[in-house]
N, CA, C and O atoms as a DFTB+ gen file, in Angstrom:
556 C
 N C O
     1  1      16.686      18.408      -8.516
     2  2      15.249      17.916      -8.309
     3  2      14.763      16.938      -7.213
     4  3      15.713      16.161      -7.110
     5  1      13.947      16.602      -6.463
     6  2      13.490      16.583      -5.280
     7  2      12.219      15.200      -5.913
     8  3      11.565      15.128      -6.954
     9  1      12.300      14.499      -4.993
    10  2      11.177      12.602      -5.463
    11  2       9.944      13.319      -4.784
    12  3       9.894      13.754      -3.634
    13  1       8.864      13.348      -5.847
    14  2       7.583      13.880      -5.274
    15  2       6.594      12.632      -4.670
    16  3       6.441      12.416      -3.467
    17  1       6.154      12.099      -5.431
    18  2       5.423      11.143      -5.058
    19  2       5.383       9.979      -6.050
    20  3       6.088       9.968      -7.059
    21  1       4.267       8.692      -5.624
    22  2       4.499       8.027      -6.858
    23  2       2.977       7.639      -6.935
    24  3       2.400       7.428      -5.868
    25  1       2.203       7.516      -8.250
    26  2       0.611       7.839      -8.214
    27  2       0.445       6.230      -8.709
    28  3       1.228       5.397      -9.165
    29  1      -1.161       6.242      -8.338
    30  2      -1.753       4.518      -8.244
    31  2      -2.949       4.899      -8.763
    32  3      -3.154       6.095      -8.553
    33  1      -3.836       4.342      -9.369
    34  2      -5.022       4.119      -9.875
    35  2      -5.603       3.505      -9.570
    36  3      -5.513       2.278      -9.617
    37  1      -6.572       4.284      -9.060
    38  2      -7.376       3.237      -8.130
    39  2      -8.763       3.014      -8.433
    40  3      -9.116       3.959      -9.139
    41  1      -9.776       2.179      -8.232
    42  2     -11.253       1.487      -8.716
    43  2     -11.951       2.074      -7.842
    44  3     -12.679       2.971      -8.268
    45  1     -11.971       1.793      -6.404
    46  2     -12.588       1.920      -5.308
    47  2     -11.738       2.424      -4.421
    48  3     -10.904       1.748      -3.820
    49  1     -11.955       4.010      -4.252
    50  2     -10.909       5.091      -3.169
    51  2     -11.615       5.084      -1.476
    52  3     -11.116       5.566      -0.459
    53  1     -12.909       4.370      -1.635
    54  2     -12.715       4.012      -0.398
    55  2     -12.371       2.871       0.561
    56  3     -12.242       2.744       1.779
    57  1     -12.252       1.872      -0.842
    58  2     -11.584       0.546       0.024
    59  2      -9.830       0.847      -0.130
    60  3      -8.941       0.265       0.490
    61  1      -9.682       1.908      -1.126
    62  2      -7.900       1.778      -1.234
    63  2      -7.638       2.958       0.101
    64  3      -6.601       3.060       0.757
    65  1      -8.707       3.656       0.238
    66  2      -8.090       4.376       1.973
    67  2      -8.569       3.386       3.130
    68  3      -8.569       3.734       4.311
    69  1      -8.887       2.399       2.791
    70  2      -9.303       1.553       4.311
    71  2      -8.051       0.877       4.281
    72  3      -7.615       0.656       5.411
    73  1      -7.324       0.472       3.327
    74  2      -6.177      -0.182       2.530
    75  2      -4.635       0.615       3.167
    76  3      -3.863       0.244       4.052
    77  1      -4.626       1.675       2.396
    78  2      -3.669       2.629       2.754
    79  2      -3.430       3.307       4.244
    80  3      -2.542       3.087       5.067
    81  1      -4.505       4.173       4.282
    82  2      -5.252       4.829       5.595
    83  2      -4.703       3.449       6.837
    84  3      -3.602       3.169       7.311
    85  1      -6.021       2.884       7.000
    86  2      -6.825       2.144       7.877
    87  2      -5.298       1.113       8.259
    88  3      -4.592       0.990       9.260
    89  1      -5.291       0.534       6.923
    90  2      -4.266      -0.633       7.201
    91  2      -2.795      -0.537       7.493
    92  3      -2.211      -0.817       8.540
    93  1      -2.236      -0.011       6.171
    94  2      -1.070       0.575       6.555
    95  2      -0.760       1.862       7.473
    96  3       0.359       1.995       7.969
    97  1      -1.542       2.584       7.634
    98  2      -1.485       3.578       8.801
    99  2      -0.788       4.632       7.971
   100  3      -0.028       5.363       8.608
   101  1      -0.928       4.907       6.346
   102  2      -0.463       6.383       6.053
   103  2      -1.577       7.407       6.753
   104  3      -2.623       7.082       7.315
   105  1      -1.023       8.771       6.546
   106  2      -1.971       9.546       6.535
   107  2      -2.178      10.344       5.631
   108  3      -1.310      10.492       4.772
   109  1      -3.493      11.141       5.574
   110  2      -3.757      11.468       4.345
   111  2      -3.631      13.441       4.350
   112  3      -4.260      14.292       4.980
   113  1      -2.898      13.501       3.680
   114  2      -1.925      14.729       3.663
   115  2      -3.008      15.832       2.881
   116  3      -3.334      16.932       3.326
   117  1      -3.372      15.333       1.849
   118  2      -4.107      16.433       0.917
   119  2      -4.771      15.815      -0.233
   120  3      -4.532      14.927      -1.052
   121  1      -5.757      16.697       0.061
   122  2      -6.814      15.764      -1.234
   123  2      -7.479      16.798      -2.814
   124  3      -7.892      17.957      -2.757
   125  1      -7.456      16.573      -3.142
   126  2      -8.337      17.100      -5.220
   127  2      -8.693      16.994      -5.377
   128  3      -8.545      16.020      -6.115
   129  1     -10.232      17.505      -5.289
   130  2     -11.306      17.259      -6.358
   131  2     -11.391      18.081      -7.060
   132  3     -11.269      19.303      -6.965
   133  1     -11.838      16.754      -8.594
   134  2     -11.357      18.106      -9.846
   135  2     -12.636      17.441     -10.385
   136  3     -12.311      16.623     -11.245
   137  1     -14.581      17.503     -10.118
   138  2     -15.376      17.325     -11.099
   139  2     -15.359      17.493     -12.283
   140  3     -15.807      16.746     -13.153
   141  1     -14.487      19.158     -12.469
   142  2     -14.798      18.912     -14.309
   143  2     -14.078      18.218     -15.267
   144  3     -14.213      18.402     -16.477
   145  1     -13.160      17.262     -14.659
   146  2     -12.245      16.730     -14.730
   147  2     -12.815      15.353     -14.878
   148  3     -12.729      14.759     -15.953
   149  1     -13.458      14.772     -13.712
   150  2     -13.769      13.525     -13.482
   151  2     -13.108      12.845     -12.488
   152  3     -13.607      11.722     -12.411
   153  1     -12.548      12.938     -11.984
   154  2     -11.123      12.479     -11.007
   155  2     -11.131      13.284      -9.545
   156  3     -11.642      14.401      -9.457
   157  1     -10.466      12.557      -8.315
   158  2      -9.792      12.708      -7.042
   159  2      -9.056      12.367      -6.994
   160  3      -8.753      11.205      -7.264
   161  1      -8.254      13.394      -6.545
   162  2      -6.540      13.019      -5.882
   163  2      -6.027      12.907      -4.331
   164  3      -5.937      13.891      -3.597
   165  1      -5.803      11.978      -4.056
   166  2      -5.778      11.892      -2.364
   167  2      -4.088      11.299      -2.174
   168  3      -3.558      10.286      -2.631
   169  1      -3.664      12.149      -1.501
   170  2      -2.341      11.922      -0.936
   171  2      -2.072      11.679      -0.122
   172  3      -2.554      12.365       0.780
   173  1      -1.136      10.576       0.293
   174  2      -0.957       9.830       1.826
   175  2       0.302       9.989       1.571
   176  3       0.787      10.044       0.441
   177  1       1.472      10.150       3.629
   178  2       2.330      10.295       3.395
   179  2       2.322       9.089       4.762
   180  3       1.329       8.852       5.450
   181  1       3.757       8.402       4.932
   182  2       4.203       7.831       6.098
   183  2       4.284       8.461       6.736
   184  3       4.756       9.559       6.440
   185  1       3.880       8.174       8.006
   186  2       4.457       9.025       9.723
   187  2       5.832       9.758       9.648
   188  3       5.971      10.974       9.516
   189  1       6.963       8.704       9.767
   190  2       8.298       9.154       9.457
   191  2       8.499      10.050       8.394
   192  3       9.120      11.061       8.721
   193  1       8.176       9.981       7.289
   194  2       8.572      11.079       5.954
   195  2       6.905      11.307       5.351
   196  3       6.660      10.450       4.501
   197  1       6.126      11.937       5.516
   198  2       4.892      12.277       4.961
   199  2       4.881      13.172       3.990
   200  3       3.815      13.501       3.470
   201  1       6.470      13.875       3.472
   202  2       6.365      14.097       2.379
   203  2       6.979      13.101       1.137
   204  3       7.525      13.850       0.326
   205  1       7.019      12.549       0.966
   206  2       7.778      11.302       0.266
   207  2       5.735      11.016      -0.125
   208  3       5.240      10.535       0.893
   209  1       4.887      11.162      -1.004
   210  2       3.772      10.596      -1.090
   211  2       3.290       9.922      -1.839
   212  3       3.751      10.127      -2.962
   213  1       2.505       9.123      -1.807
   214  2       1.395       7.928      -1.931
   215  2       0.773       8.883      -3.187
   216  3       0.901       9.856      -2.444
   217  1       0.231       9.462      -4.388
   218  2      -0.945       9.715      -4.997
   219  2      -2.215       9.063      -5.402
   220  3      -2.270       8.655      -6.562
   221  1      -3.136       8.916      -4.711
   222  2      -4.206       7.485      -5.136
   223  2      -4.780       8.806      -6.406
   224  3      -4.599      10.023      -6.458
   225  1      -5.530       7.818      -7.310
   226  2      -5.820       8.795      -8.698
   227  2      -7.088       8.054      -8.515
   228  3      -6.965       6.852      -8.277
   229  1      -8.350       8.573      -8.585
   230  2      -9.697       7.542      -8.678
   231  2     -10.589       8.359      -9.793
   232  3     -11.267       9.222      -9.236
   233  1     -10.674       8.340     -10.465
   234  2     -11.697       8.292     -12.085
   235  2     -13.026       7.995     -11.695
   236  3     -13.371       7.105     -10.917
   237  1     -13.874       8.952     -12.400
   238  2     -14.675       8.914     -11.417
   239  2     -15.592       7.846     -12.453
   240  3     -16.654       7.310     -12.135
   241  1     -15.183       7.763     -13.201
   242  2     -15.535       6.330     -14.806
   243  2     -14.746       5.244     -14.254
   244  3     -13.533       5.168     -14.056
   245  1     -15.876       4.256     -14.006
   246  2     -15.063       2.754     -14.119
   247  2     -13.889       2.428     -15.077
   248  3     -14.078       3.134     -16.067
   249  1     -12.900       1.780     -15.229
   250  2     -11.790       1.269     -16.094
   251  2     -11.123       0.083     -15.572
   252  3     -11.061      -0.324     -14.412
   253  1     -10.709      -0.321     -16.484
   254  2     -10.166      -1.263     -16.127
   255  2      -8.423      -1.544     -16.623
   256  3      -7.919      -1.790     -17.719
   257  1      -7.866      -1.376     -15.295
   258  2      -6.232      -1.013     -15.112
   259  2      -5.692      -2.110     -15.437
   260  3      -4.629      -1.819     -15.986
   261  1      -5.883      -3.689     -15.393
   262  2      -5.740      -4.197     -15.656
   263  2      -4.528      -5.005     -14.259
   264  3      -4.657      -4.727     -13.067
   265  1      -3.735      -5.722     -14.657
   266  2      -3.296      -6.892     -13.113
   267  2      -2.131      -5.802     -12.430
   268  3      -1.490      -6.081     -11.417
   269  1      -2.003      -4.583     -13.149
   270  2      -0.757      -3.743     -12.254
   271  2       0.543      -4.228     -11.680
   272  3       1.439      -3.668     -11.049
   273  1       0.340      -5.527     -12.133
   274  2       2.002      -6.111     -11.835
   275  2       2.780      -5.722     -12.490
   276  3       3.918      -6.182     -12.404
   277  1       2.425      -4.580     -13.530
   278  2       3.584      -4.026     -14.412
   279  2       3.836      -2.714     -13.276
   280  3       4.465      -1.664     -13.411
   281  1       3.459      -2.982     -12.714
   282  2       4.169      -1.304     -11.695
   283  2       5.172      -1.380     -11.218
   284  3       6.027      -0.519     -11.426
   285  1       5.418      -2.575     -10.320
   286  2       6.441      -2.753      -9.717
   287  2       5.942      -2.803      -8.204
   288  3       4.960      -3.508      -7.971
   289  1       6.515      -2.142      -7.211
   290  2       5.857      -2.202      -5.904
   291  2       6.012      -0.863      -5.061
   292  3       6.979      -0.110      -5.169
   293  1       5.255      -0.724      -4.463
   294  2       5.762       0.320      -3.142
   295  2       6.549      -0.142      -1.302
   296  3       5.965      -0.799      -0.439
   297  1       7.342       0.196      -1.240
   298  2       8.138      -0.228       0.066
   299  2       7.681       0.804       1.162
   300  3       7.345       1.980       1.026
   301  1       7.767       0.010       2.299
   302  2       7.492       0.802       3.528
   303  2       8.314      -0.130       4.396
   304  3       8.432      -1.352       4.488
   305  1       8.843       0.945       5.003
   306  2       9.965       0.130       6.230
   307  2       8.898       0.359       7.764
   308  3       8.119       1.258       8.081
   309  1       9.197      -0.537       8.247
   310  2       8.094      -1.214       9.654
   311  2       8.609      -1.185      10.670
   312  3       9.640      -1.847      10.547
   313  1       8.503      -0.684      11.981
   314  2       8.778      -0.792      13.148
   315  2       8.607      -2.530      13.681
   316  3       9.378      -2.873      14.577
   317  1       7.889      -3.298      13.287
   318  2       7.754      -4.411      13.753
   319  2       6.873      -5.212      12.406
   320  3       5.696      -5.271      12.050
   321  1       7.837      -5.618      12.049
   322  2       6.914      -6.759      10.494
   323  2       5.943      -7.584      11.046
   324  3       4.834      -7.433      10.533
   325  1       6.019      -8.458      11.983
   326  2       4.739      -9.063      12.684
   327  2       4.037      -8.375      12.934
   328  3       3.095      -8.372      12.141
   329  1       3.924      -7.337      14.112
   330  2       2.677      -6.710      14.343
   331  2       2.018      -6.392      13.149
   332  3       0.834      -6.662      12.946
   333  1       3.140      -5.530      11.938
   334  2       2.013      -5.136      10.709
   335  2       1.125      -5.818      10.390
   336  3      -0.075      -5.566      10.279
   337  1       2.149      -7.451      10.098
   338  2       1.189      -8.386       9.315
   339  2      -0.084      -8.633      10.106
   340  3      -1.218      -8.673       9.629
   341  1       0.306      -8.817      11.569
   342  2      -0.838      -8.924      12.082
   343  2      -2.211      -8.219      12.280
   344  3      -3.333      -8.529      12.680
   345  1      -1.643      -7.241      11.856
   346  2      -2.331      -6.238      11.843
   347  2      -3.424      -6.120      10.527
   348  3      -4.646      -6.128      10.675
   349  1      -2.759      -6.015       9.276
   350  2      -3.073      -6.440       8.588
   351  2      -3.992      -7.705       8.468
   352  3      -5.179      -7.385       8.541
   353  1      -3.888      -8.385       8.385
   354  2      -4.868      -9.596       8.419
   355  2      -5.932      -9.393       9.294
   356  3      -7.007      -9.935       9.040
   357  1      -5.820      -8.788      10.156
   358  2      -7.416      -8.223      11.308
   359  2      -7.919      -7.532      10.344
   360  3      -9.149      -7.563      10.372
   361  1      -7.403      -6.806       9.344
   362  2      -8.321      -5.991       8.545
   363  2      -8.697      -6.512       6.988
   364  3      -9.015      -5.819       6.022
   365  1      -8.502      -8.450       7.110
   366  2      -9.179      -8.821       6.362
   367  2      -8.052      -8.642       5.211
   368  3      -8.487      -8.610       4.060
   369  1      -6.669      -8.524       5.391
   370  2      -5.726      -8.319       3.871
   371  2      -4.686      -9.479       4.087
   372  3      -4.106      -9.803       5.123
   373  1      -4.613     -10.008       2.841
   374  2      -3.798     -11.251       2.472
   375  2      -2.664     -11.062       2.742
   376  3      -2.036     -10.181       2.155
   377  1      -2.139     -11.777       3.626
   378  2      -0.214     -11.629       3.266
   379  2       0.207     -12.519       2.085
   380  3       0.246     -13.727       2.319
   381  1       0.551     -12.066       0.757
   382  2       0.928     -12.730      -0.088
   383  2       2.148     -13.423       0.010
   384  3       2.370     -14.515      -0.512
   385  1       3.093     -12.632       0.830
   386  2       4.498     -13.601       1.199
   387  2       4.547     -13.132       2.202
   388  3       4.603     -11.931       2.467
   389  1       4.530     -14.144       2.997
   390  2       4.556     -13.840       4.336
   391  2       6.107     -13.683       5.285
   392  3       7.107     -14.223       4.811
   393  1       6.181     -13.156       6.212
   394  2       7.369     -12.678       6.470
   395  2       8.480     -13.800       7.609
   396  3       8.901     -13.785       8.766
   397  1       8.569     -14.755       6.266
   398  2       9.077     -15.885       6.880
   399  2      10.683     -15.890       7.684
   400  3      11.250     -16.566       8.543
   401  1      10.973     -14.765       6.869
   402  2      12.438     -14.404       6.991
   403  2      12.517     -12.977       8.449
   404  3      13.547     -12.452       8.872
   405  1      11.127     -12.703       8.889
   406  2      11.514     -11.891       9.785
   407  2      11.860     -10.478       9.255
   408  3      11.897      -9.687      10.197
   409  1      12.097      -9.954       8.185
   410  2      12.470      -8.880       7.200
   411  2      11.263      -8.602       6.223
   412  3      10.819      -7.454       6.259
   413  1      10.771      -9.343       5.503
   414  2      10.370      -9.225       4.112
   415  2       9.083      -9.496       3.749
   416  3       8.901     -10.714       3.750
   417  1       7.779      -8.659       3.331
   418  2       6.575      -9.072       3.855
   419  2       5.697      -8.552       2.336
   420  3       5.614      -7.338       2.150
   421  1       5.199      -9.312       1.511
   422  2       3.982      -8.678       0.445
   423  2       2.598      -9.065       0.667
   424  3       1.979     -10.092       0.944
   425  1       2.245      -7.274       0.332
   426  2       0.581      -7.456       0.427
   427  2       0.183      -6.735      -0.904
   428  3       0.883      -6.002      -1.603
   429  1      -0.898      -7.059      -1.049
   430  2      -1.329      -6.076      -2.257
   431  2      -2.932      -5.663      -1.780
   432  3      -3.809      -6.040      -1.003
   433  1      -2.626      -4.453      -2.973
   434  2      -3.831      -3.357      -2.450
   435  2      -5.062      -3.707      -2.877
   436  3      -5.002      -4.691      -3.615
   437  1      -6.224      -3.269      -2.697
   438  2      -7.761      -3.512      -3.499
   439  2      -7.765      -3.785      -5.066
   440  3      -8.480      -4.461      -5.807
   441  1      -6.007      -2.484      -5.356
   442  2      -6.440      -2.379      -6.915
   443  2      -5.184      -3.115      -7.749
   444  3      -4.582      -2.766      -8.765
   445  1      -5.046      -4.324      -6.846
   446  2      -3.441      -4.999      -6.819
   447  2      -2.037      -4.565      -7.156
   448  3      -1.226      -5.104      -7.908
   449  1      -1.947      -3.615      -6.526
   450  2      -0.977      -2.846      -6.406
   451  2      -0.067      -3.387      -5.507
   452  3      -0.550      -3.513      -4.382
   453  1       1.407      -3.850      -5.652
   454  2       1.771      -4.812      -4.659
   455  2       2.425      -3.693      -3.945
   456  3       2.768      -2.656      -4.513
   457  1       2.643      -4.012      -2.259
   458  2       3.053      -3.366      -0.892
   459  2       4.050      -4.035      -0.569
   460  3       3.627      -5.163      -0.319
   461  1       5.764      -3.980      -0.346
   462  2       6.555      -4.563       0.000
   463  2       6.707      -4.089       1.572
   464  3       6.908      -2.886       1.738
   465  1       6.636      -4.857       2.639
   466  2       6.468      -4.355       4.237
   467  2       8.289      -4.945       4.233
   468  3       8.639      -6.049       3.814
   469  1       9.354      -3.734       4.888
   470  2      10.347      -4.258       5.064
   471  2      10.798      -3.976       6.934
   472  3      10.316      -3.161       7.720
   473  1      11.574      -4.719       7.088
   474  2      11.760      -4.773       9.130
   475  2      12.920      -3.467       8.998
   476  3      13.939      -3.583       8.317
   477  1      12.541      -2.112       9.840
   478  2      13.521      -1.425       9.706
   479  2      14.070      -2.239      10.467
   480  3      13.439      -2.882      11.306
   481  1      15.737      -2.359      10.228
   482  2      17.208      -2.258      11.010
   483  2      17.358      -4.120      10.742
   484  3      17.152      -4.809       9.744
   485  1      17.674      -4.359      11.725
   486  2      18.203      -6.176      11.405
   487  2      16.907      -6.474      11.326
   488  3      16.011      -5.813      11.850
   489  1      16.705      -7.911      10.387
   490  2      15.263      -9.121      11.134
   491  2      15.349      -9.376      12.001
   492  3      16.316      -9.312      12.759
   493  1      13.766      -9.956      12.221
   494  2      13.563     -10.360      13.650
   495  2      13.739     -11.282      13.839
   496  3      13.723     -11.745      12.699
   497  1      13.938     -12.108      14.500
   498  2      14.028     -13.610      14.641
   499  2      12.847     -14.484      14.413
   500  3      11.738     -14.486      14.946
   501  1      13.492     -15.400      13.267
   502  2      11.824     -16.078      12.562
   503  2      10.959     -16.904      13.647
   504  3      11.534     -17.414      14.609
   505  1       9.593     -17.020      13.473
   506  2       8.797     -17.055      14.359
   507  2       7.693     -17.711      14.157
   508  3       7.595     -17.625      12.933
   509  1       6.631     -18.415      14.582
   510  2       5.582     -18.781      14.024
   511  2       4.596     -18.167      14.466
   512  3       4.500     -17.681      15.593
   513  1       3.390     -18.137      13.172
   514  2       2.978     -18.756      12.425
   515  2       3.820     -18.478      11.030
   516  3       3.927     -19.161      10.011
   517  1       4.240     -17.505      11.313
   518  2       5.022     -16.773       9.850
   519  2       6.049     -17.376       9.286
   520  3       6.350     -17.197       8.106
   521  1       6.752     -18.236      10.175
   522  2       7.946     -19.003       9.014
   523  2       7.542     -20.058       8.761
   524  3       8.518     -20.710       8.392
   525  1       6.082     -21.058       8.708
   526  2       6.004     -21.833       8.098
   527  2       4.719     -21.829       7.111
   528  3       4.267     -22.773       6.463
   529  1       4.318     -20.655       7.178
   530  2       3.260     -20.231       6.518
   531  2       3.454     -19.898       4.301
   532  3       4.027     -18.867       3.949
   533  1       2.979     -20.762       3.344
   534  2       3.102     -20.271       2.573
   535  2       2.717     -19.134       1.364
   536  3       1.704     -18.449       1.509
   537  1       3.384     -19.010       0.438
   538  2       3.105     -17.599      -0.463
   539  2       1.741     -18.294      -0.969
   540  3       1.352     -19.454      -1.107
   541  1       1.053     -16.630      -1.236
   542  2      -0.459     -17.209      -1.474
   543  2      -0.879     -16.390      -2.624
   544  3      -0.667     -15.217      -2.317
   545  1      -1.396     -16.475      -3.851
   546  2      -1.368     -15.444      -5.496
   547  2      -0.223     -15.284      -5.482
   548  3       0.622     -15.937      -4.869
   549  1      -0.042     -14.088      -6.394
   550  2       1.182     -12.878      -6.933
   551  2       1.472     -12.441      -5.829
   552  3       1.106     -12.679      -4.678
   553  1       2.357     -11.595      -6.425
   554  2       2.405      -9.951      -5.294
   555  2       3.286      -9.241      -6.348
   556  3       3.659      -8.083      -6.161
């Protein structure tokens, strides 16, 4: 058996690509359009292991997918959790659970998919403004 990908349904493909590609730094590995089925699949991988993909499924017809909390989360290891969170904030992305411990943070995609960010290796020393930032919303 081989792990292939995790699929998330997205309501706005452009907003989701801005989040996953431009915000998190994932790389588009392939794309398949199925106009007859009225959907597009976009596969993204992290630079360090692009073979473990996230599949964004965009259905042409709008649909309410609910809060997406029941999905759980996608997790990515990052080189510098503080720099990653600063970059995401600069992209206009809310840090729902700040990296107060220098180890873990949570953000949400435009479709409310929870994304866990974990510091590679040991936790970084706690530092401001992260140490005193409160949680925002849910993740």
